[in-house]
Amino acid sequence: MQKILIKGGHVIDLGNGRDTKADLLVEGNRIAAIGDQLTVEGAEVVDAEGCTVSPGFVDLHVHLREPGFEYKEDIFTGTRAAARGGFTSIVCMPNTEPVIDDETGVRFVRDKAGQHGAVRVYPAGAVTKGQKGEEIAEIGLMHEAGAKMFSDDGLPVVSARVMSTALTYSKMFGVPISTHEEDPTLAGDGAVNFGRISTLMGLPGMPEEAETVMIARDLELCRRVGGHLHIGHVSTARSVALIAGAKEDGVNVTCEVTPHHLTLTEDLVRESDYDTNTKMKPPLRTESDRRALVTALREGIIDAVATDHAPHSFDDKDREYIFADNGIVGLETAFALLHDRLVLPGDLPLHRLIEALTAAPARILGVDAGTLREGALADIAILRTDQEWAVNPGDFASKGRNTPLVGWSLTGKVETVLVDGKIVMRGGELL
Ligand code: DOR
Ligand code: ZN
C-alpha cells in the first residue's frame, strides 16, 4: 500500500482537538496515524516544515457550468481550480443547460467528475423543474442518484408555497435546501447595492431588503414546516440578525458567506471605475455589512465559507456594467484573500477560518469530510501562511478570469493538496 508521510507541519483540526505540530501518515486513501516524530519505512515524505496542515476544504457553492456552458468552465477545469485552492470536495450548482433537475443530470455530473474530476464533486439538484420556480423537481429520485443538496441558485424560489413544499421534501429526505434569497420585485434590475454608491454612479440599486424579506419568509417557513434551510451567500447585517434570532429559537437553519462579501465592499465598484468584476448577486454591500459578516462568522452565527465560484467568459463580462453577467471566480483566491485580509489583521482566528472551510460545510452537507481524524479519507490541504504572491488570472486553472483581485498581493498560499490519498498538487503545481 502506498504511504505518504507529511512531516513537521502544524496540524489544525479543532474538531479533533488538534492545533499542534504533528506528523501525519497516509496509507492508501486513509489517514493512518497522527503523531510526534513518526518514521515509516518506505513512505514518501512530504516536508511540511513551516506549513499548516488542514483538512481539505469543502465548498458548498461552486458553478462548474457543465453541461451547457463549457465555454465558461467545465468539470475538468473547475475541479482543477478547486484543487489549486485547497478544496477537495465541492458542491456544484444546477443552473446549467439543461438544468440538473432529474436523476440523469445528477448521474451525468457524477460520472464525468468521477472520470475527469480532480476533486470530489457533489451535484446539487434543482428545487424546481427547469429552475422555473413552479413545479417541484424529483428531489427523492435525485437524492437516490447522489444529490446531497438542492438549490435553484442564481434564481430565488419566488413562491412561498413552493418553498414550503421544498422544505417538506427536505425533512423527508434529510437534505438541505440551499437558497438564493432575492425578492425580484424589490431587486428589479439592480446591478449594485442600493444606496450611496448606486446613487453616485447612476446605477440601478438592489436594496438589502430584497435579501432580508426573503430570508425572513424562509425562516418562518422552516420554523413551521421543519427541514433544513441553508441560506446561500448572506450579504447584509440584517440577514445575520434574522438568522441569529431564528437559530436562538431552534430553527434548523445554517448559512454561508463568500470570501468577497467578507472582504470587499460596494466602494470597490467606484474605485475600480465600473469594473464589471465587481458585479455579482448578491451585490457587494457596505463596510458595516461587511463587518457584521466577519463578526458573525467568527462567532459561528454564519456557519461556513463558500466561494460562489462563478466563472464567466471575457465577453460575458466585457459589457456595460448593467448588462454584464453576475459573478466572480473564487476557488483559487479564497484562502489567500481570507487569510490576508481577515486572519493576519486579527479579525478571524486561523482555526475558525479552517473550521468554516472544512468541518462546518461537511456537517451541513452530511458527508464524512473536513476532518483529519485517524481512519478518515485522506483529503488534505497543506498551506503556507507566510508566502506572499500576486493574483494573476493568467495562471488560473479555471477558464474564468473574472476576478476583481488582479494584481493584488496576498499572503497565504495553498502549497500541496491530497485527494483520496493521492497528491494532486505539489509546491503550488497541479500534477
Ligand atoms: O453572482 C452570481 N453568479 N450569483 C449567483 O447567484 C449566480 C451566479 C452565476 O451562476 O453566475
Ligand atoms: Zn446565488
PDB file of C-alpha atoms in Angstrom, residues 175-344:
ATOM      1  CA  VAL A 175     -31.252  17.048   2.726  1.00  0.00           C
ATOM      2  CA  PRO A 176     -30.543  20.772   2.917  1.00  0.00           C
ATOM      3  CA  ILE A 177     -32.302  23.292   0.642  1.00  0.00           C
ATOM      4  CA  SER A 178     -29.782  25.993  -0.274  1.00  0.00           C
ATOM      5  CA  THR A 179     -31.384  29.312  -1.116  1.00  0.00           C
ATOM      6  CA  HIS A 180     -30.669  32.354  -3.234  1.00  0.00           C
ATOM      7  CA  GLU A 181     -32.573  34.994  -1.304  1.00  0.00           C
ATOM      8  CA  GLU A 182     -33.734  37.735  -3.621  1.00  0.00           C
ATOM      9  CA  ASP A 183     -37.224  39.184  -3.921  1.00  0.00           C
ATOM     10  CA  PRO A 184     -37.492  40.016  -7.630  1.00  0.00           C
ATOM     11  CA  THR A 185     -39.999  42.822  -7.097  1.00  0.00           C
ATOM     12  CA  LEU A 186     -37.537  44.614  -4.816  1.00  0.00           C
ATOM     13  CA  ALA A 187     -34.368  43.596  -6.637  1.00  0.00           C
ATOM     14  CA  GLY A 188     -35.643  44.804 -10.006  1.00  0.00           C
ATOM     15  CA  ASP A 189     -32.745  45.260 -12.375  1.00  0.00           C
ATOM     16  CA  GLY A 190     -30.401  46.298  -9.552  1.00  0.00           C
ATOM     17  CA  ALA A 191     -26.756  45.941 -10.515  1.00  0.00           C
ATOM     18  CA  VAL A 192     -25.106  47.187  -7.306  1.00  0.00           C
ATOM     19  CA  ASN A 193     -26.118  47.685  -3.684  1.00  0.00           C
ATOM     20  CA  PHE A 194     -28.842  50.315  -3.355  1.00  0.00           C
ATOM     21  CA  GLY A 195     -27.509  53.350  -1.531  1.00  0.00           C
ATOM     22  CA  ARG A 196     -24.664  55.821  -1.740  1.00  0.00           C
ATOM     23  CA  ILE A 197     -22.712  54.101  -4.492  1.00  0.00           C
ATOM     24  CA  SER A 198     -25.693  53.330  -6.722  1.00  0.00           C
ATOM     25  CA  THR A 199     -26.688  56.979  -6.473  1.00  0.00           C
ATOM     26  CA  LEU A 200     -23.202  58.359  -7.070  1.00  0.00           C
ATOM     27  CA  MET A 201     -22.605  56.094 -10.025  1.00  0.00           C
ATOM     28  CA  GLY A 202     -26.029  56.262 -11.566  1.00  0.00           C
ATOM     29  CA  LEU A 203     -26.526  52.518 -11.460  1.00  0.00           C
ATOM     30  CA  PRO A 204     -29.771  50.743 -10.552  1.00  0.00           C
ATOM     31  CA  GLY A 205     -29.568  49.592  -6.936  1.00  0.00           C
ATOM     32  CA  MET A 206     -30.603  46.358  -5.268  1.00  0.00           C
ATOM     33  CA  PRO A 207     -31.778  47.126  -1.729  1.00  0.00           C
ATOM     34  CA  GLU A 208     -30.781  44.969   1.212  1.00  0.00           C
ATOM     35  CA  GLU A 209     -34.434  44.170   1.876  1.00  0.00           C
ATOM     36  CA  ALA A 210     -34.581  42.249  -1.405  1.00  0.00           C
ATOM     37  CA  GLU A 211     -32.484  39.722   0.526  1.00  0.00           C
ATOM     38  CA  THR A 212     -33.833  40.141   4.048  1.00  0.00           C
ATOM     39  CA  VAL A 213     -37.563  39.838   3.337  1.00  0.00           C
ATOM     40  CA  MET A 214     -36.934  36.517   1.595  1.00  0.00           C
ATOM     41  CA  ILE A 215     -34.744  35.287   4.443  1.00  0.00           C
ATOM     42  CA  ALA A 216     -37.446  36.284   6.940  1.00  0.00           C
ATOM     43  CA  ARG A 217     -40.030  34.411   4.878  1.00  0.00           C
ATOM     44  CA  ASP A 218     -37.939  31.255   4.604  1.00  0.00           C
ATOM     45  CA  LEU A 219     -37.067  31.271   8.300  1.00  0.00           C
ATOM     46  CA  GLU A 220     -40.768  31.437   9.095  1.00  0.00           C
ATOM     47  CA  LEU A 221     -41.493  28.602   6.690  1.00  0.00           C
ATOM     48  CA  CYS A 222     -38.721  26.458   8.142  1.00  0.00           C
ATOM     49  CA  ARG A 223     -39.907  27.201  11.660  1.00  0.00           C
ATOM     50  CA  ARG A 224     -43.338  25.833  10.714  1.00  0.00           C
ATOM     51  CA  VAL A 225     -42.502  23.046   8.266  1.00  0.00           C
ATOM     52  CA  GLY A 226     -39.130  21.823   9.508  1.00  0.00           C
ATOM     53  CA  GLY A 227     -36.499  20.512   7.122  1.00  0.00           C
ATOM     54  CA  HIS A 228     -33.029  22.009   6.791  1.00  0.00           C
ATOM     55  CA  LEU A 229     -32.835  25.526   5.402  1.00  0.00           C
ATOM     56  CA  HIS A 230     -29.362  26.510   4.252  1.00  0.00           C
ATOM     57  CA  ILE A 231     -29.156  30.170   3.317  1.00  0.00           C
ATOM     58  CA  GLY A 232     -26.714  30.802   0.491  1.00  0.00           C
ATOM     59  CA  HIS A 233     -24.333  33.752   0.297  1.00  0.00           C
ATOM     60  CA  VAL A 234     -25.680  36.027   3.044  1.00  0.00           C
ATOM     61  CA  SER A 235     -24.555  39.577   2.435  1.00  0.00           C
ATOM     62  CA  THR A 236     -26.142  42.010   4.896  1.00  0.00           C
ATOM     63  CA  ALA A 237     -26.012  42.791   8.607  1.00  0.00           C
ATOM     64  CA  ARG A 238     -29.788  42.409   8.884  1.00  0.00           C
ATOM     65  CA  SER A 239     -29.628  38.953   7.280  1.00  0.00           C
ATOM     66  CA  VAL A 240     -27.268  37.871  10.025  1.00  0.00           C
ATOM     67  CA  ALA A 241     -29.507  39.328  12.735  1.00  0.00           C
ATOM     68  CA  LEU A 242     -32.534  37.457  11.380  1.00  0.00           C
ATOM     69  CA  ILE A 243     -30.638  34.182  11.179  1.00  0.00           C
ATOM     70  CA  ALA A 244     -29.199  34.621  14.681  1.00  0.00           C
ATOM     71  CA  GLY A 245     -32.717  35.108  16.056  1.00  0.00           C
ATOM     72  CA  ALA A 246     -34.057  32.030  14.293  1.00  0.00           C
ATOM     73  CA  LYS A 247     -31.130  29.921  15.453  1.00  0.00           C
ATOM     74  CA  GLU A 248     -31.766  31.015  19.015  1.00  0.00           C
ATOM     75  CA  ASP A 249     -35.343  29.788  18.630  1.00  0.00           C
ATOM     76  CA  GLY A 250     -34.100  26.413  17.444  1.00  0.00           C
ATOM     77  CA  VAL A 251     -34.991  26.749  13.759  1.00  0.00           C
ATOM     78  CA  ASN A 252     -32.950  24.258  11.711  1.00  0.00           C
ATOM     79  CA  VAL A 253     -31.083  26.848   9.652  1.00  0.00           C
ATOM     80  CA  THR A 254     -27.466  27.085   8.538  1.00  0.00           C
ATOM     81  CA  CYS A 255     -25.825  29.655   6.297  1.00  0.00           C
ATOM     82  CA  GLU A 256     -22.735  30.528   4.314  1.00  0.00           C
ATOM     83  CA  VAL A 257     -20.851  33.669   3.301  1.00  0.00           C
ATOM     84  CA  THR A 258     -18.497  34.267   0.375  1.00  0.00           C
ATOM     85  CA  PRO A 259     -14.880  35.439   0.601  1.00  0.00           C
ATOM     86  CA  HIS A 260     -15.795  38.546  -1.408  1.00  0.00           C
ATOM     87  CA  HIS A 261     -18.644  39.647   0.848  1.00  0.00           C
ATOM     88  CA  LEU A 262     -16.275  39.207   3.813  1.00  0.00           C
ATOM     89  CA  THR A 263     -13.506  41.341   2.344  1.00  0.00           C
ATOM     90  CA  LEU A 264     -14.846  43.738  -0.320  1.00  0.00           C
ATOM     91  CA  THR A 265     -17.470  46.477  -0.279  1.00  0.00           C
ATOM     92  CA  GLU A 266     -19.547  48.485  -2.718  1.00  0.00           C
ATOM     93  CA  ASP A 267     -16.800  51.131  -2.679  1.00  0.00           C
ATOM     94  CA  LEU A 268     -14.754  48.875  -4.930  1.00  0.00           C
ATOM     95  CA  VAL A 269     -17.321  49.361  -7.698  1.00  0.00           C
ATOM     96  CA  ARG A 270     -16.443  53.035  -7.692  1.00  0.00           C
ATOM     97  CA  GLU A 271     -12.722  52.719  -7.034  1.00  0.00           C
ATOM     98  CA  SER A 272     -12.396  50.230  -9.883  1.00  0.00           C
ATOM     99  CA  ASP A 273     -14.235  52.587 -12.221  1.00  0.00           C
ATOM    100  CA  TYR A 274     -17.103  50.297 -13.187  1.00  0.00           C
ATOM    101  CA  ASP A 275     -15.012  47.100 -13.356  1.00  0.00           C
ATOM    102  CA  THR A 276     -17.705  44.504 -14.113  1.00  0.00           C
ATOM    103  CA  ASN A 277     -15.699  42.054 -11.988  1.00  0.00           C
ATOM    104  CA  THR A 278     -17.252  43.823  -9.009  1.00  0.00           C
ATOM    105  CA  LYS A 279     -20.716  42.771 -10.183  1.00  0.00           C
ATOM    106  CA  MET A 280     -22.335  39.770  -8.564  1.00  0.00           C
ATOM    107  CA  LYS A 281     -25.506  38.625  -6.871  1.00  0.00           C
ATOM    108  CA  PRO A 282     -25.964  39.455  -4.109  1.00  0.00           C
ATOM    109  CA  PRO A 283     -24.028  42.694  -4.681  1.00  0.00           C
ATOM    110  CA  LEU A 284     -21.101  43.885  -2.581  1.00  0.00           C
ATOM    111  CA  ARG A 285     -22.567  45.794   0.372  1.00  0.00           C
ATOM    112  CA  THR A 286     -21.417  48.458   2.816  1.00  0.00           C
ATOM    113  CA  GLU A 287     -18.494  48.401   5.244  1.00  0.00           C
ATOM    114  CA  SER A 288     -20.855  47.967   8.199  1.00  0.00           C
ATOM    115  CA  ASP A 289     -22.465  44.965   6.489  1.00  0.00           C
ATOM    116  CA  ARG A 290     -19.024  43.509   5.832  1.00  0.00           C
ATOM    117  CA  ARG A 291     -18.017  43.921   9.458  1.00  0.00           C
ATOM    118  CA  ALA A 292     -21.220  42.274  10.646  1.00  0.00           C
ATOM    119  CA  LEU A 293     -20.497  39.304   8.376  1.00  0.00           C
ATOM    120  CA  VAL A 294     -16.975  38.907   9.766  1.00  0.00           C
ATOM    121  CA  THR A 295     -18.236  39.073  13.353  1.00  0.00           C
ATOM    122  CA  ALA A 296     -20.992  36.562  12.609  1.00  0.00           C
ATOM    123  CA  LEU A 297     -18.513  34.188  11.002  1.00  0.00           C
ATOM    124  CA  ARG A 298     -16.155  34.485  13.957  1.00  0.00           C
ATOM    125  CA  GLU A 299     -18.984  33.796  16.397  1.00  0.00           C
ATOM    126  CA  GLY A 300     -20.400  30.881  14.434  1.00  0.00           C
ATOM    127  CA  ILE A 301     -23.715  32.532  13.539  1.00  0.00           C
ATOM    128  CA  ILE A 302     -22.505  32.151   9.982  1.00  0.00           C
ATOM    129  CA  ASP A 303     -21.549  28.503   9.747  1.00  0.00           C
ATOM    130  CA  ALA A 304     -19.436  28.197   6.623  1.00  0.00           C
ATOM    131  CA  VAL A 305     -17.468  29.984   3.940  1.00  0.00           C
ATOM    132  CA  ALA A 306     -18.486  29.085   0.374  1.00  0.00           C
ATOM    133  CA  THR A 307     -16.925  30.687  -2.678  1.00  0.00           C
ATOM    134  CA  ASP A 308     -19.852  31.006  -5.121  1.00  0.00           C
ATOM    135  CA  HIS A 309     -17.152  30.463  -7.767  1.00  0.00           C
ATOM    136  CA  ALA A 310     -18.981  31.859 -10.808  1.00  0.00           C
ATOM    137  CA  PRO A 311     -16.768  31.736 -13.903  1.00  0.00           C
ATOM    138  CA  HIS A 312     -17.786  33.747 -16.971  1.00  0.00           C
ATOM    139  CA  SER A 313     -16.128  34.302 -20.328  1.00  0.00           C
ATOM    140  CA  PHE A 314     -14.391  37.545 -21.247  1.00  0.00           C
ATOM    141  CA  ASP A 315     -17.301  38.563 -23.483  1.00  0.00           C
ATOM    142  CA  ASP A 316     -19.889  37.847 -20.768  1.00  0.00           C
ATOM    143  CA  LYS A 317     -18.170  40.462 -18.624  1.00  0.00           C
ATOM    144  CA  ASP A 318     -16.875  42.887 -21.232  1.00  0.00           C
ATOM    145  CA  ARG A 319     -20.091  44.876 -21.431  1.00  0.00           C
ATOM    146  CA  GLU A 320     -21.680  47.939 -19.936  1.00  0.00           C
ATOM    147  CA  TYR A 321     -21.997  47.418 -16.198  1.00  0.00           C
ATOM    148  CA  ILE A 322     -25.753  46.858 -16.228  1.00  0.00           C
ATOM    149  CA  PHE A 323     -25.511  44.233 -18.990  1.00  0.00           C
ATOM    150  CA  ALA A 324     -22.545  42.253 -17.676  1.00  0.00           C
ATOM    151  CA  ASP A 325     -23.123  38.777 -16.206  1.00  0.00           C
ATOM    152  CA  ASN A 326     -23.122  38.412 -12.426  1.00  0.00           C
ATOM    153  CA  GLY A 327     -20.392  36.630 -10.531  1.00  0.00           C
ATOM    154  CA  ILE A 328     -16.668  36.225  -9.974  1.00  0.00           C
ATOM    155  CA  VAL A 329     -14.297  33.276  -9.730  1.00  0.00           C
ATOM    156  CA  GLY A 330     -13.237  32.417  -6.213  1.00  0.00           C
ATOM    157  CA  LEU A 331     -11.739  28.965  -5.795  1.00  0.00           C
ATOM    158  CA  GLU A 332      -8.115  29.877  -6.436  1.00  0.00           C
ATOM    159  CA  THR A 333      -8.036  33.012  -4.296  1.00  0.00           C
ATOM    160  CA  ALA A 334     -10.369  32.155  -1.384  1.00  0.00           C
ATOM    161  CA  PHE A 335      -7.840  31.033   1.198  1.00  0.00           C
ATOM    162  CA  ALA A 336      -5.273  33.712   0.376  1.00  0.00           C
ATOM    163  CA  LEU A 337      -7.830  36.516   0.403  1.00  0.00           C
ATOM    164  CA  LEU A 338      -9.350  35.479   3.720  1.00  0.00           C
ATOM    165  CA  HIS A 339      -6.010  34.770   5.352  1.00  0.00           C
ATOM    166  CA  ASP A 340      -4.520  38.043   4.173  1.00  0.00           C
ATOM    167  CA  ARG A 341      -7.500  40.285   4.870  1.00  0.00           C
ATOM    168  CA  LEU A 342      -9.045  38.703   7.972  1.00  0.00           C
ATOM    169  CA  VAL A 343      -6.616  36.352   9.721  1.00  0.00           C
ATOM    170  CA  LEU A 344      -3.450  38.469   9.526  1.00  0.00           C
TER     171      LEU A 344
END
